[in-house]
XYZ file of C-alpha atoms in Angstrom:
325
model
C 44.518 -54.866 -55.411
C 41.009 -54.849 -56.854
C 38.931 -56.927 -59.295
C 37.756 -54.896 -62.260
C 34.844 -55.720 -64.625
C 33.491 -59.115 -65.603
C 31.915 -62.042 -63.763
C 34.275 -63.950 -61.456
C 32.413 -67.273 -61.724
C 34.613 -68.442 -64.604
C 37.708 -68.171 -62.399
C 36.573 -71.375 -60.655
C 37.500 -73.240 -63.846
C 41.088 -74.452 -64.415
C 43.697 -72.046 -65.738
C 44.609 -73.749 -69.010
C 47.766 -71.656 -69.408
C 49.372 -72.041 -65.979
C 52.921 -73.260 -65.846
C 52.394 -76.455 -63.797
C 50.011 -77.758 -66.495
C 52.639 -77.288 -69.174
C 51.785 -73.807 -70.411
C 54.596 -71.834 -72.032
C 55.121 -68.247 -73.155
C 56.752 -69.006 -76.471
C 57.228 -65.537 -77.950
C 57.117 -61.812 -77.211
C 58.146 -58.858 -79.343
C 59.661 -57.065 -76.338
C 60.532 -58.064 -72.755
C 63.139 -55.430 -71.956
C 62.216 -54.815 -68.306
C 60.674 -58.125 -67.208
C 60.562 -61.621 -68.714
C 57.548 -62.884 -70.626
C 57.683 -66.245 -68.796
C 56.427 -64.599 -65.597
C 52.949 -64.200 -67.156
C 51.929 -67.799 -66.404
C 53.725 -68.496 -63.147
C 51.494 -70.031 -60.483
C 50.556 -67.907 -57.506
C 50.178 -64.147 -57.242
C 52.882 -61.754 -58.325
C 55.239 -60.496 -55.601
C 56.899 -57.128 -55.208
C 59.825 -55.819 -53.208
C 60.170 -52.022 -53.141
C 63.483 -50.486 -54.170
C 64.790 -53.740 -55.658
C 66.625 -52.393 -58.665
C 68.546 -54.288 -61.320
C 70.580 -52.947 -64.204
C 67.364 -52.148 -66.125
C 65.414 -50.647 -63.226
C 62.868 -51.821 -60.678
C 62.461 -55.601 -60.784
C 58.884 -56.702 -61.540
C 57.328 -60.147 -61.246
C 55.543 -59.961 -64.590
C 56.052 -59.106 -68.248
C 57.106 -55.532 -68.999
C 58.148 -53.965 -72.289
C 60.096 -50.771 -72.832
C 58.426 -47.424 -73.549
C 57.746 -46.781 -77.213
C 59.805 -43.948 -78.623
C 59.043 -42.822 -82.157
C 57.889 -46.279 -83.230
C 54.088 -46.618 -83.165
C 52.636 -50.030 -82.472
C 51.732 -52.449 -79.703
C 53.509 -55.188 -77.746
C 52.365 -58.812 -77.809
C 53.181 -62.124 -76.124
C 52.044 -65.592 -77.238
C 51.149 -68.347 -74.788
C 50.846 -71.987 -75.757
C 48.207 -73.467 -73.480
C 49.309 -76.356 -71.311
C 45.877 -77.912 -71.862
C 44.011 -76.955 -75.066
C 40.355 -76.233 -74.570
C 37.368 -73.914 -74.636
C 38.123 -70.570 -72.991
C 35.429 -69.207 -70.672
C 37.192 -66.188 -69.269
C 40.438 -64.225 -68.998
C 42.140 -62.453 -66.128
C 44.678 -59.796 -67.038
C 46.377 -59.130 -63.698
C 48.331 -55.858 -63.444
C 49.383 -56.406 -59.793
C 52.038 -53.873 -58.687
C 51.995 -52.106 -62.052
C 50.765 -48.621 -61.224
C 52.464 -46.033 -63.431
C 53.509 -48.528 -66.081
C 50.457 -50.673 -66.908
C 48.945 -50.621 -70.431
C 45.836 -48.456 -70.925
C 44.166 -51.274 -72.869
C 44.663 -54.911 -73.888
C 43.243 -57.392 -76.362
C 43.451 -61.189 -76.604
C 43.206 -63.448 -79.639
C 43.556 -67.206 -80.138
C 44.498 -69.987 -82.537
C 43.969 -73.728 -82.781
C 47.073 -75.389 -84.219
C 48.135 -78.985 -84.718
C 51.665 -80.246 -84.299
C 54.525 -78.160 -82.941
C 55.337 -75.288 -85.332
C 58.182 -72.923 -84.360
C 57.260 -69.851 -82.328
C 58.406 -67.426 -85.035
C 56.086 -69.117 -87.516
C 53.150 -68.785 -85.133
C 53.920 -65.123 -84.507
C 53.767 -64.378 -88.228
C 50.292 -65.876 -88.732
C 47.472 -63.542 -89.685
C 44.476 -65.769 -88.845
C 44.263 -65.037 -85.107
C 40.660 -64.961 -83.853
C 39.689 -62.179 -81.453
C 38.446 -63.352 -78.055
C 38.701 -59.981 -76.331
C 38.553 -56.826 -78.404
C 40.579 -53.842 -77.261
C 39.420 -53.201 -73.684
C 40.602 -50.767 -70.996
C 42.397 -52.123 -67.924
C 43.164 -50.690 -64.496
C 46.553 -50.735 -62.809
C 47.282 -52.966 -59.803
C 44.060 -54.909 -60.453
C 42.691 -58.246 -61.601
C 40.857 -57.289 -64.799
C 38.251 -59.962 -65.543
C 36.803 -60.627 -68.992
C 34.241 -63.373 -69.704
C 34.580 -65.062 -73.106
C 31.732 -66.475 -75.167
C 33.211 -68.815 -77.733
C 32.793 -72.583 -78.055
C 35.867 -73.313 -80.189
C 38.884 -75.287 -79.000
C 42.114 -73.284 -78.751
C 45.770 -74.182 -78.344
C 47.423 -70.728 -78.286
C 46.486 -67.228 -77.080
C 48.076 -63.873 -77.828
C 47.979 -61.034 -75.300
C 48.487 -57.570 -76.807
C 49.157 -54.418 -74.794
C 48.052 -51.124 -76.335
C 50.631 -49.727 -76.687
C 53.157 -50.958 -74.068
C 53.704 -51.436 -70.324
C 53.501 -54.324 -67.897
C 51.174 -57.217 -66.979
C 51.881 -59.455 -63.992
C 49.809 -62.533 -64.854
C 47.554 -63.839 -67.608
C 44.993 -66.430 -66.540
C 43.086 -68.372 -69.206
C 40.197 -70.171 -67.513
C 38.245 -72.812 -69.374
C 37.393 -76.439 -70.015
C 39.870 -78.933 -71.428
C 39.308 -80.377 -74.886
C 41.961 -82.979 -75.723
C 43.044 -83.752 -79.271
C 40.566 -86.439 -80.440
C 43.324 -88.139 -82.436
C 45.125 -88.899 -79.167
C 42.165 -90.322 -77.250
C 41.985 -94.031 -76.493
C 45.583 -94.696 -77.389
C 46.673 -96.126 -74.070
C 45.489 -96.124 -70.457
C 48.802 -96.867 -68.690
C 52.185 -95.177 -68.561
C 54.544 -98.113 -69.073
C 57.551 -95.857 -68.363
C 56.432 -94.596 -64.963
C 58.613 -95.335 -61.938
C 55.473 -95.826 -59.862
C 54.425 -98.620 -62.252
C 57.740 -100.424 -62.029
C 59.825 -98.913 -64.832
C 63.533 -98.225 -64.295
C 66.444 -96.572 -66.077
C 69.004 -99.254 -66.880
C 71.770 -97.104 -68.348
C 72.488 -93.791 -70.020
C 75.252 -92.066 -71.915
C 75.649 -89.095 -69.566
C 74.247 -87.856 -66.257
C 76.424 -84.804 -65.738
C 73.716 -82.384 -64.569
C 70.924 -84.593 -63.262
C 69.797 -88.202 -62.856
C 67.998 -89.862 -65.802
C 65.497 -91.571 -63.479
C 63.892 -88.159 -63.039
C 62.468 -88.632 -66.542
C 60.140 -91.232 -65.074
C 58.995 -89.329 -61.978
C 55.266 -88.713 -61.411
C 53.812 -85.296 -62.060
C 55.280 -82.500 -64.116
C 58.703 -81.031 -63.578
C 58.731 -77.699 -61.748
C 62.139 -76.619 -62.959
C 64.936 -77.631 -65.291
C 66.625 -79.344 -62.355
C 63.807 -81.893 -62.098
C 64.529 -83.511 -65.460
C 67.492 -85.237 -67.133
C 70.237 -83.044 -68.626
C 73.527 -84.070 -70.197
C 76.771 -82.177 -70.631
C 77.489 -80.488 -73.962
C 78.908 -82.961 -76.444
C 82.052 -82.013 -78.332
C 82.073 -84.990 -80.709
C 79.872 -86.451 -83.442
C 77.842 -88.734 -81.182
C 74.547 -88.326 -79.364
C 73.195 -88.994 -75.887
C 70.763 -91.755 -74.953
C 68.985 -93.509 -72.089
C 67.746 -97.129 -71.792
C 64.583 -97.855 -69.838
C 63.099 -101.127 -68.618
C 59.340 -100.791 -68.894
C 56.903 -101.689 -66.141
C 56.315 -104.897 -68.118
C 56.244 -106.075 -71.727
C 53.664 -103.962 -73.445
C 52.256 -102.373 -76.580
C 53.046 -98.667 -76.655
C 50.409 -96.490 -78.304
C 51.408 -92.948 -77.345
C 54.702 -91.273 -76.439
C 55.121 -87.957 -74.655
C 58.501 -86.235 -74.811
C 58.433 -83.215 -72.521
C 61.087 -80.495 -72.850
C 59.397 -78.141 -70.366
C 61.832 -75.591 -68.851
C 64.557 -76.588 -71.299
C 64.864 -73.486 -73.484
C 68.413 -73.037 -74.759
C 69.405 -76.613 -73.994
C 66.619 -78.859 -75.344
C 67.560 -81.557 -77.867
C 67.143 -80.766 -81.518
C 65.467 -84.098 -82.166
C 64.798 -87.507 -80.617
C 64.206 -91.152 -81.569
C 62.565 -94.051 -79.718
C 63.351 -97.717 -80.286
C 62.055 -100.778 -78.449
C 63.491 -104.206 -77.703
C 61.359 -107.322 -77.543
C 61.954 -110.254 -75.205
C 63.997 -112.080 -77.877
C 66.240 -109.057 -78.448
C 64.651 -107.818 -81.656
C 64.867 -104.041 -82.113
C 61.767 -102.191 -83.373
C 61.410 -98.537 -84.239
C 58.688 -96.780 -82.266
C 59.329 -93.157 -83.225
C 61.705 -92.201 -86.035
C 64.078 -89.323 -85.478
C 61.721 -86.361 -84.990
C 62.367 -82.677 -84.453
C 61.612 -81.279 -80.977
C 60.757 -77.756 -79.862
C 62.040 -76.111 -76.658
C 59.790 -75.923 -73.618
C 57.084 -78.143 -75.103
C 55.067 -81.224 -74.150
C 55.198 -83.254 -77.389
C 52.670 -86.077 -77.831
C 53.181 -88.567 -80.676
C 50.951 -91.508 -81.682
C 52.973 -94.706 -82.081
C 52.192 -96.908 -85.084
C 50.939 -100.356 -83.994
C 53.536 -103.122 -84.006
C 52.927 -106.858 -83.743
C 55.236 -107.568 -80.804
C 55.302 -106.047 -77.346
C 58.524 -104.488 -76.061
C 60.116 -104.718 -72.640
C 62.825 -102.087 -73.033
C 62.961 -98.707 -74.752
C 65.924 -96.603 -75.784
C 65.517 -92.850 -76.109
C 68.152 -91.163 -78.281
C 68.473 -87.367 -78.201
C 70.431 -85.432 -80.803
C 72.995 -84.329 -80.041
C 72.582 -83.642 -76.310
C 70.531 -81.561 -73.888
C 67.706 -82.217 -71.503
C 64.140 -83.486 -71.136
C 61.754 -83.061 -68.226
C 59.674 -86.240 -68.587
C 59.171 -89.288 -70.783
C 55.758 -90.979 -70.855
C 54.996 -94.155 -72.784
C 51.295 -94.972 -72.706
C 49.929 -98.347 -73.696
C 48.808 -101.661 -72.316
C 50.518 -104.808 -71.170
C 50.776 -107.405 -73.933
C 52.308 -110.781 -74.541
């Protein structure tokens, strides 16, 4: 496999879209032959000759069907795991030889909050980072980008169809300024002394995995409950590393696609047993690292209860703040 076009120096920068950093392929208009999620998997694409499934040769990448009588292009949208300034793109067509797209383009958006994927796909204000450019099959096609804006989402478009193994989005992180300085310590981390005290259900996996260090690498590394068949909801109680003032909450549903909770709520308990609301019931999106500022409260809390509605799974829970009396 060969490198085609561009300057490779930008590839030394982090890949802002890669899966281990929380990137997610949230939408594609077609993924008939190979799943869109493969685009941001870590590591190079692999290939096993003559490995056929019901839809043909199995590819480690994203591949759409051949267009027949319907003109147009195929697109996939990636939500960056770390928003930032993009310095270069790698469109890797490894192992795609007779089925790679003749050309690609890439555009970007900066969005706040967590809008649904279908809403993002319908937007018309995408900004072009890479105009329609030819690509070569079975190659790493490199494209430097000159743009100083912060981005949260990118859209890869194939002209007109075909397959791409990996999309790498190299750049420099630019965090949301509204979230800076809200708390230097994760009060819910196992490594800091936090512990799950109880939970409503642990059918698929242990709730303590919510508090593990690092990011989950699969759905099995989070907490997942059985499907509820009543009117209740699932929950977990956590003893914090110590009484503290929580400033920022992260609810991570990474890898939970068809089984993420519809919404969640956080409440705290002070040392005298008083219950305080930290995060009101808030809608969640699948496969997303949600970060929510927590309104200041006068008293510190020593326990937190996470309610999910009605059931499902989360990869991680982070509660950033500082110890307080």
